[in-house]
C-alpha cells in the first residue's frame, strides 16, 4: 500500500492524509479530501489504517476456486 498524499503539498514525509472523525481526509496543511474525491482506476482501492493514515494500492487476489 502507498500513502495517499496531497496533490497541493510537496511529496514526501508529512504530505499524507489522515482520517478525521467525520470521514474526511486531511493533510498536515489542512487540505480536505472526501472519499468521493479519491479517484483511482478500477484496479486500485483505498484503505485506512486503524491509527488514521490513508493508503491506496492493489487489493489481494481472491483465492482460486477449488478444483478436483
Short mmCIF file of C-alpha atoms in Angstrom, two decimals:
data_model
loop_
_atom_site.label_atom_id
_atom_site.label_comp_id
_atom_site.label_asym_id
_atom_site.label_seq_id
_atom_site.Cartn_x
_atom_site.Cartn_y
_atom_site.Cartn_z
CA UNK A 1 0.00 0.00 0.00
CA UNK A 2 1.12 3.55 -0.74
CA UNK A 3 0.36 6.65 1.31
CA UNK A 4 -2.46 8.76 -0.11
CA UNK A 5 -0.65 12.10 -0.50
CA UNK A 6 -1.89 15.64 -1.00
CA UNK A 7 -1.56 16.98 -4.55
CA UNK A 8 -1.42 20.56 -3.22
CA UNK A 9 1.56 19.84 -0.96
CA UNK A 10 5.00 18.61 -1.95
CA UNK A 11 5.61 14.86 -1.96
CA UNK A 12 7.48 13.37 0.95
CA UNK A 13 7.07 12.79 4.65
CA UNK A 14 4.16 14.63 6.21
CA UNK A 15 2.15 15.03 2.99
CA UNK A 16 -0.10 12.05 3.61
CA UNK A 17 -3.75 12.30 4.55
CA UNK A 18 -5.09 11.27 7.92
CA UNK A 19 -8.70 10.33 8.52
CA UNK A 20 -10.92 12.66 10.53
CA UNK A 21 -13.79 11.50 12.73
CA UNK A 22 -16.33 12.85 10.20
CA UNK A 23 -14.93 10.59 7.43
CA UNK A 24 -12.96 13.28 5.58
CA UNK A 25 -9.22 13.10 4.94
CA UNK A 26 -6.93 16.00 5.94
CA UNK A 27 -3.26 16.67 5.17
CA UNK A 28 -0.90 18.48 7.55
CA UNK A 29 -1.64 21.82 5.81
CA UNK A 30 -5.40 21.45 6.31
CA UNK A 31 -6.39 20.50 2.75
CA UNK A 32 -9.50 18.30 2.83
CA UNK A 33 -10.46 15.37 0.64
CA UNK A 34 -13.72 13.41 0.64
CA UNK A 35 -13.83 9.66 -0.06
CA UNK A 36 -15.66 10.51 -3.30
CA UNK A 37 -12.69 12.67 -4.36
CA UNK A 38 -10.32 9.69 -4.28
CA UNK A 39 -10.11 8.88 -7.99
CA UNK A 40 -8.39 5.56 -8.57
CA UNK A 41 -8.56 3.30 -11.58
CA UNK A 42 -10.54 0.08 -11.29
CA UNK A 43 -7.52 -1.97 -10.21
CA UNK A 44 -6.77 0.02 -7.04
CA UNK A 45 -8.56 0.59 -3.75
CA UNK A 46 -8.04 2.86 -0.78
CA UNK A 47 -7.88 1.81 2.87
CA UNK A 48 -7.31 3.42 6.25
CA UNK A 49 -5.01 2.18 8.99
CA UNK A 50 -6.50 1.92 12.49
CA UNK A 51 -4.22 4.80 13.54
CA UNK A 52 -5.68 7.06 10.81
CA UNK A 53 -3.36 7.30 7.77
CA UNK A 54 -4.98 6.67 4.37
CA UNK A 55 -3.33 4.46 1.74
CA UNK A 56 -4.03 3.16 -1.77
CA UNK A 57 -2.95 0.00 -3.54
CA UNK A 58 -3.91 -3.17 -5.33
CA UNK A 59 -6.16 -5.49 -3.35
CA UNK A 60 -5.03 -9.07 -2.87
CA UNK A 61 -6.27 -11.52 -5.46
CA UNK A 62 -9.21 -13.66 -4.40
CA UNK A 63 -8.35 -17.29 -3.75
CA UNK A 64 -8.59 -19.64 -6.70
CA UNK A 65 -11.70 -21.80 -6.77
CA UNK A 66 -11.29 -25.39 -5.66
CA UNK A 67 -10.82 -27.88 -8.47
CA UNK A 68 -10.98 -31.64 -8.20
#
